[in-house]
Short mmCIF file of C-alpha atoms and ligand atoms in Angstrom, two decimals:
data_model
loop_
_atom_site.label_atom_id
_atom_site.label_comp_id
_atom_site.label_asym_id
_atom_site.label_seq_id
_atom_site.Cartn_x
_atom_site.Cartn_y
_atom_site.Cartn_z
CA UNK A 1 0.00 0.00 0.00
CA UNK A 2 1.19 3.38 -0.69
CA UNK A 3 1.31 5.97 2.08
CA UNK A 4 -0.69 9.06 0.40
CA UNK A 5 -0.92 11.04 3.47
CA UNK A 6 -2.27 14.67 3.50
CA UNK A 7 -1.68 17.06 6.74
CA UNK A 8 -4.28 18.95 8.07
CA UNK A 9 -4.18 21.91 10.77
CA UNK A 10 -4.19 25.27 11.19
CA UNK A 11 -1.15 27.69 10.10
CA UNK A 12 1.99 27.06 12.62
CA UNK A 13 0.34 23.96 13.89
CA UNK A 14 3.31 22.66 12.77
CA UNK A 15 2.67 20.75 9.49
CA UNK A 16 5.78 21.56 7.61
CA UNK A 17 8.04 20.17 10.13
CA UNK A 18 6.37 17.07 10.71
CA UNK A 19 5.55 16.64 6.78
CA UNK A 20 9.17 16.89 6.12
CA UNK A 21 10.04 14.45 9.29
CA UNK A 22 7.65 11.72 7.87
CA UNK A 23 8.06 12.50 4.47
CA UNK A 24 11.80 11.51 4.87
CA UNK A 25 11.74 8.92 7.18
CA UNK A 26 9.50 6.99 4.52
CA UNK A 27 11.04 7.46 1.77
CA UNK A 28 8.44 9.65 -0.05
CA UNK A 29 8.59 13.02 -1.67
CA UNK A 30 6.97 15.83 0.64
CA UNK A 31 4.47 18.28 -1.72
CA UNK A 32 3.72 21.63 0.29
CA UNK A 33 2.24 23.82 -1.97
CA UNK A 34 2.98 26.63 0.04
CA UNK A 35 6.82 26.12 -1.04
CA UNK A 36 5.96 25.41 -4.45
CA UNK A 37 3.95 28.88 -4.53
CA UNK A 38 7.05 30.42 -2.35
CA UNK A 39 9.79 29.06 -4.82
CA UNK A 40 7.49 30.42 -7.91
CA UNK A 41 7.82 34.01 -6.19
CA UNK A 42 11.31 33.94 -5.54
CA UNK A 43 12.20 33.18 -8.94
CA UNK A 44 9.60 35.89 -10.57
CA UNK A 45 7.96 33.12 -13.01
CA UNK A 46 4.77 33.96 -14.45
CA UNK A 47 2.61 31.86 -11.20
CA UNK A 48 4.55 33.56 -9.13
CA UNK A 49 3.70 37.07 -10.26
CA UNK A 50 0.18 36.10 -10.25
CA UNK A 51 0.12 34.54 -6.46
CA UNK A 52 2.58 37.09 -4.54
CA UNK A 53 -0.26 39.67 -3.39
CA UNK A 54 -2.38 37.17 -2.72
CA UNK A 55 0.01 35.29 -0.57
CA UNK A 56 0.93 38.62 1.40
CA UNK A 57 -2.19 39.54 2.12
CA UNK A 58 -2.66 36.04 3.95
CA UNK A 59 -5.35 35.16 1.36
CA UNK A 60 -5.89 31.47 -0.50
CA UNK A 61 -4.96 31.34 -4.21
CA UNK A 62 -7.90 30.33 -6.63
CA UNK A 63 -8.71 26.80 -6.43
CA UNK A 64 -8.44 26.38 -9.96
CA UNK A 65 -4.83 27.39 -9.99
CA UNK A 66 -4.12 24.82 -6.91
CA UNK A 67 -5.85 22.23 -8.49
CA UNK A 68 -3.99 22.63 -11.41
CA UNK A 69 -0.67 22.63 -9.71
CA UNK A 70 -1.38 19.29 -7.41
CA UNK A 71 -2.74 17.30 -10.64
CA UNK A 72 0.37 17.89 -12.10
CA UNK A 73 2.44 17.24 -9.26
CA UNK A 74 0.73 13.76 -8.16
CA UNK A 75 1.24 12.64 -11.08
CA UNK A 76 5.06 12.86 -11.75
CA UNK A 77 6.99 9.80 -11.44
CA UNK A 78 8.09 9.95 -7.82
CA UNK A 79 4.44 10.45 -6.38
CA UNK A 80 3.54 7.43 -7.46
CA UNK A 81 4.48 5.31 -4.59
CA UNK A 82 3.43 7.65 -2.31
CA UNK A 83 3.33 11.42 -0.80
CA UNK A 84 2.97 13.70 1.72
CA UNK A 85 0.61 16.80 1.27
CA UNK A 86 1.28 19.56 3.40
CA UNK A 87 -0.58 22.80 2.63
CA UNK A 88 -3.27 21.48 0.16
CA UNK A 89 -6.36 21.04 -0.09
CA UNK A 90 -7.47 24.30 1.93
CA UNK A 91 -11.11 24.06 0.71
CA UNK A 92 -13.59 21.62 0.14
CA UNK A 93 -13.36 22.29 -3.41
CA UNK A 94 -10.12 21.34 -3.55
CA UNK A 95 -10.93 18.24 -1.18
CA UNK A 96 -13.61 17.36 -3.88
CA UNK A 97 -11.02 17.41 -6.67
CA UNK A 98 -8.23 15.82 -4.63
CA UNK A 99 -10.62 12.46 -4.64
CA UNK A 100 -11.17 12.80 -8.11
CA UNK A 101 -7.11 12.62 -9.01
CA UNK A 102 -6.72 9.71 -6.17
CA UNK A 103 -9.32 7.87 -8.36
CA UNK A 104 -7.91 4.25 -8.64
CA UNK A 105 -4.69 4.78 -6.22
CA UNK A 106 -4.58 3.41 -2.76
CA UNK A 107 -6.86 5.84 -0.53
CA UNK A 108 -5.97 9.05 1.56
CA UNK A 109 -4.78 8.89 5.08
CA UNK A 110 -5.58 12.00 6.45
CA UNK A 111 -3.85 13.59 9.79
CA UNK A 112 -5.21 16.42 11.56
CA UNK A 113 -2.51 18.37 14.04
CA UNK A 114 -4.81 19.99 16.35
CA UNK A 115 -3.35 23.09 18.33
CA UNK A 116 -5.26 25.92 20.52
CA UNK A 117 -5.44 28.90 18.59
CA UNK A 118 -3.38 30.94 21.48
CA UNK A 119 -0.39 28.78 20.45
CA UNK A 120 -0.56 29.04 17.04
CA UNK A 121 -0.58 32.87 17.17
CA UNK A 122 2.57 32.63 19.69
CA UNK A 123 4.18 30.15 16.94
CA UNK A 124 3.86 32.32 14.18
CA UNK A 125 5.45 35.48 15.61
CA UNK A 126 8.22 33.58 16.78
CA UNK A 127 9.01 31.82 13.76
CA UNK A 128 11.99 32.30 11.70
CA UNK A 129 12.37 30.21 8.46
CA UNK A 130 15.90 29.70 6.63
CA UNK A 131 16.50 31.65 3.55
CA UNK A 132 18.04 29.11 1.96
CA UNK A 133 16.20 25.57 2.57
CA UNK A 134 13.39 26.80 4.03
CA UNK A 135 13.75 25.08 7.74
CA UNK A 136 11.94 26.61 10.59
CA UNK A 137 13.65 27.85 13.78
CA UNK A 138 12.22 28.87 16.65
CA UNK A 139 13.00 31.74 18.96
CA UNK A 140 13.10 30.22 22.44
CA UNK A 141 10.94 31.84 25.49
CA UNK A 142 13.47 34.37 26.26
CA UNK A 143 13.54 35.52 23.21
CA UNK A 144 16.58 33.77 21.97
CA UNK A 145 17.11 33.12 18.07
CA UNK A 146 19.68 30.80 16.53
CA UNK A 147 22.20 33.03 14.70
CA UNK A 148 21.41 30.45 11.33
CA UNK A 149 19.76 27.42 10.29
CA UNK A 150 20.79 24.67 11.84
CA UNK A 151 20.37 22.59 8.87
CA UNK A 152 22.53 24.17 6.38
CA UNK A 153 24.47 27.42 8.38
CA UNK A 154 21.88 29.59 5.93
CA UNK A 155 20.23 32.87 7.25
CA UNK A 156 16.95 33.14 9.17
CA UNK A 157 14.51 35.37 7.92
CA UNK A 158 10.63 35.82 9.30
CA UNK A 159 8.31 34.78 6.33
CA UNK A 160 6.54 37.84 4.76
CA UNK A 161 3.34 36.61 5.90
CA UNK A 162 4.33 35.84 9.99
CA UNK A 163 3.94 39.32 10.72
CA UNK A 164 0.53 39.95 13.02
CA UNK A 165 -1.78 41.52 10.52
CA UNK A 166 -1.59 39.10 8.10
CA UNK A 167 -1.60 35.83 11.10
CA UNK A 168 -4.82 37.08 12.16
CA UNK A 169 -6.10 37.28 8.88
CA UNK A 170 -4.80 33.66 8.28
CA UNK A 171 -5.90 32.17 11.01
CA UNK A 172 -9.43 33.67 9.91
CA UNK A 173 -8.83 32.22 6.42
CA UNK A 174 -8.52 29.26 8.23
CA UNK A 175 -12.18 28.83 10.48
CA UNK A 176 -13.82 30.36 7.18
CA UNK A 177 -12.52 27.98 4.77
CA UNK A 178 -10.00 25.38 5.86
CA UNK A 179 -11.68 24.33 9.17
CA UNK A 180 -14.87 22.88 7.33
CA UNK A 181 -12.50 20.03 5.71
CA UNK A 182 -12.43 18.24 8.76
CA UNK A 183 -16.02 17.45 8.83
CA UNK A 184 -15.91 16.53 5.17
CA UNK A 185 -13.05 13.63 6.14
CA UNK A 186 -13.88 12.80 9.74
CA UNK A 187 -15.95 9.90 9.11
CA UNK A 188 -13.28 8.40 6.59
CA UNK A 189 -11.92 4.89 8.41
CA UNK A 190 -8.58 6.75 7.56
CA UNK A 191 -8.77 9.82 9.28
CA UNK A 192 -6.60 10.55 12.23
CA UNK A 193 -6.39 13.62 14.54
CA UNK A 194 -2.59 14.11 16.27
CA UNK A 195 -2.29 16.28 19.44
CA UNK A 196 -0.29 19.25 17.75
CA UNK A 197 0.19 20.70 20.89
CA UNK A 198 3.24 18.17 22.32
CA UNK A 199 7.02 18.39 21.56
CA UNK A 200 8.03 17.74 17.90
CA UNK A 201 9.39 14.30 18.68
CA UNK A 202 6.40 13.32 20.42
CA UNK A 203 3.90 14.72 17.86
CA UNK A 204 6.29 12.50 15.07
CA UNK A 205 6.13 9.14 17.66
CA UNK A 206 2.07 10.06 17.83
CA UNK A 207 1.95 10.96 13.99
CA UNK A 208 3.85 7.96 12.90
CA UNK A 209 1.58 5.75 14.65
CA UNK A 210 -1.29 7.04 13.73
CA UNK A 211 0.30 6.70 9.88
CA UNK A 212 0.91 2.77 10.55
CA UNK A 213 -3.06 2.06 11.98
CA UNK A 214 -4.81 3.90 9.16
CA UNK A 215 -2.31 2.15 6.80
CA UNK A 216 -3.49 -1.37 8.23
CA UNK A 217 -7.34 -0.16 8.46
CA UNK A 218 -6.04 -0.11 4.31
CA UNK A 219 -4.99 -3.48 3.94
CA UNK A 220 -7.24 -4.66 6.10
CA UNK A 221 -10.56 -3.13 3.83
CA UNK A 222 -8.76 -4.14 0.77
CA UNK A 223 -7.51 -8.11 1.36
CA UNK A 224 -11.73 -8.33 2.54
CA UNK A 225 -12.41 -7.37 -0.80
CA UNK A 226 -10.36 -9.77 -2.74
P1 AMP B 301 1.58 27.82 3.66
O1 AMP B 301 3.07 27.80 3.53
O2 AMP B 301 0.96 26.46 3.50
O3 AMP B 301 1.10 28.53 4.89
O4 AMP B 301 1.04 28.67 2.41
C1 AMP B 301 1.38 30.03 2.27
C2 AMP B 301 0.36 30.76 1.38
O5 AMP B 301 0.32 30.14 0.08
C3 AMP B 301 -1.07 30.70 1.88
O6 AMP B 301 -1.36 31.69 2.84
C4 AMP B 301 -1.84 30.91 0.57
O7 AMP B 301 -1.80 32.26 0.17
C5 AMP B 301 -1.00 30.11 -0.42
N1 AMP B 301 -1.44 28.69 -0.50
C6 AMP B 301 -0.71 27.57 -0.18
N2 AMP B 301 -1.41 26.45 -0.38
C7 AMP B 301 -2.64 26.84 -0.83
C8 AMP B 301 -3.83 26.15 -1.20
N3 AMP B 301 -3.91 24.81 -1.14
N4 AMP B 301 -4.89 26.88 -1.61
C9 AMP B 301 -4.83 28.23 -1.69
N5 AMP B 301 -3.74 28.95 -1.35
C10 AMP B 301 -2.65 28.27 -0.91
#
């Protein structure tokens, strides 16, 4: 069975980090759409000049464009024997389409991170990404940074869209239009929420697990159909 595993949770709930963890650990490429939108900025291509205001002003790009971008991605060469989604789908019109592309490949596992909102606003301010490979770092509670990434020595910069203003507006864009998807997958066999809230080793242990269960509630359904 493949793992096609999609993250769910708020902004700074902490879905990057653990996407990448997993993503990694099994052997799978990690898609965050956020990056892919992020990396189309930086370089000026024509998406990119078409998403940047959107993405400063905390907003969600069209679904149509998103769609777009994910069909094309799932179905390179690499994403065949699995993924991880991380940023994507963000509305249940994308959640809609996502089921149409997973047509005849194993089904979605889906993890929720769940975090209180007063945390996620804390994480956000404090978070400082790496220039260069994109690795989060966190500033500790005395207000402590590292000096650079601790991944590849590169420099720490706050994302344009960690400042306040455009969290809170987020985080709205979040209960408006991102919340509702977990009452469109709850009842799936494969659905999993993950206390977001723990240490990032213990969310991975918690996130891992929850991975391997949905991924035998899979084999299970499927050997009873043979
Ligand atoms: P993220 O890194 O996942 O927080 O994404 C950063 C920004 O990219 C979001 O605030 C949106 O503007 C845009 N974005 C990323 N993924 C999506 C998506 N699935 N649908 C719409 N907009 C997205």
């Amino acid at each position: 069975v493949s793992l096609n595993l999609i993250m769910l949770g708020a902004p700074g709930a902490g879905k990057g980090t653990q996407a990448e963890r997993i993503a990694r650990e099994r052997g799978i490429p990690k898609i965050s759409t956020g990056d892919i939108l992020r990396e189309a900025v930086a370089a000026g291509t024509e998406l990119g000049r078409r998403v940047k205001a959107t993405m400063e002003q905390g907003q969600l790009v069209s679904d149509e464009l998103m769609i777009a971008i994910v069909r094309d991605r799932l179905a390179r060469e690499d994403a065949r024997r699995g993924f991880v989604l991380d940023g994507f789908p963000r509305t249940v019109a994308q959640a809609l389409s996502l089921d149409e592309i997973m047509r005849g490949r194993d089904p979605l596992i889906v993890a929720d991170l769940a975090v209180a909102e007063a945390d996620l606003v804390r994480r956000l301010a404090n978070r400082l990404v790496c220039g260069s490979c994109g690795t989060n770092a966190v500033v500790d509670a005395a207000g402590n940074a590292p000096k650079s990434c601790q991944q590849c020595g590169g420099p720490l910069v706050q994302r344009k869209d960690d400042n306040e203003a455009v969290v809170r507006e987020r985080l709205q864009v979040y209960q408006r239009q991102t919340k509702p998807l977990l009452d469109f997958y709850r009842s799936r066999p494969t659905f999993r929420e993950v206390d977001g809230a723990q240490s990032p080793e213990r969310v991975a242990a918690d996130l891992s697990a929850a991975v391997d269960s949905a991924l035998k509630q899979i084999t299970s359904t499927q050997g009873a159909g043979r």
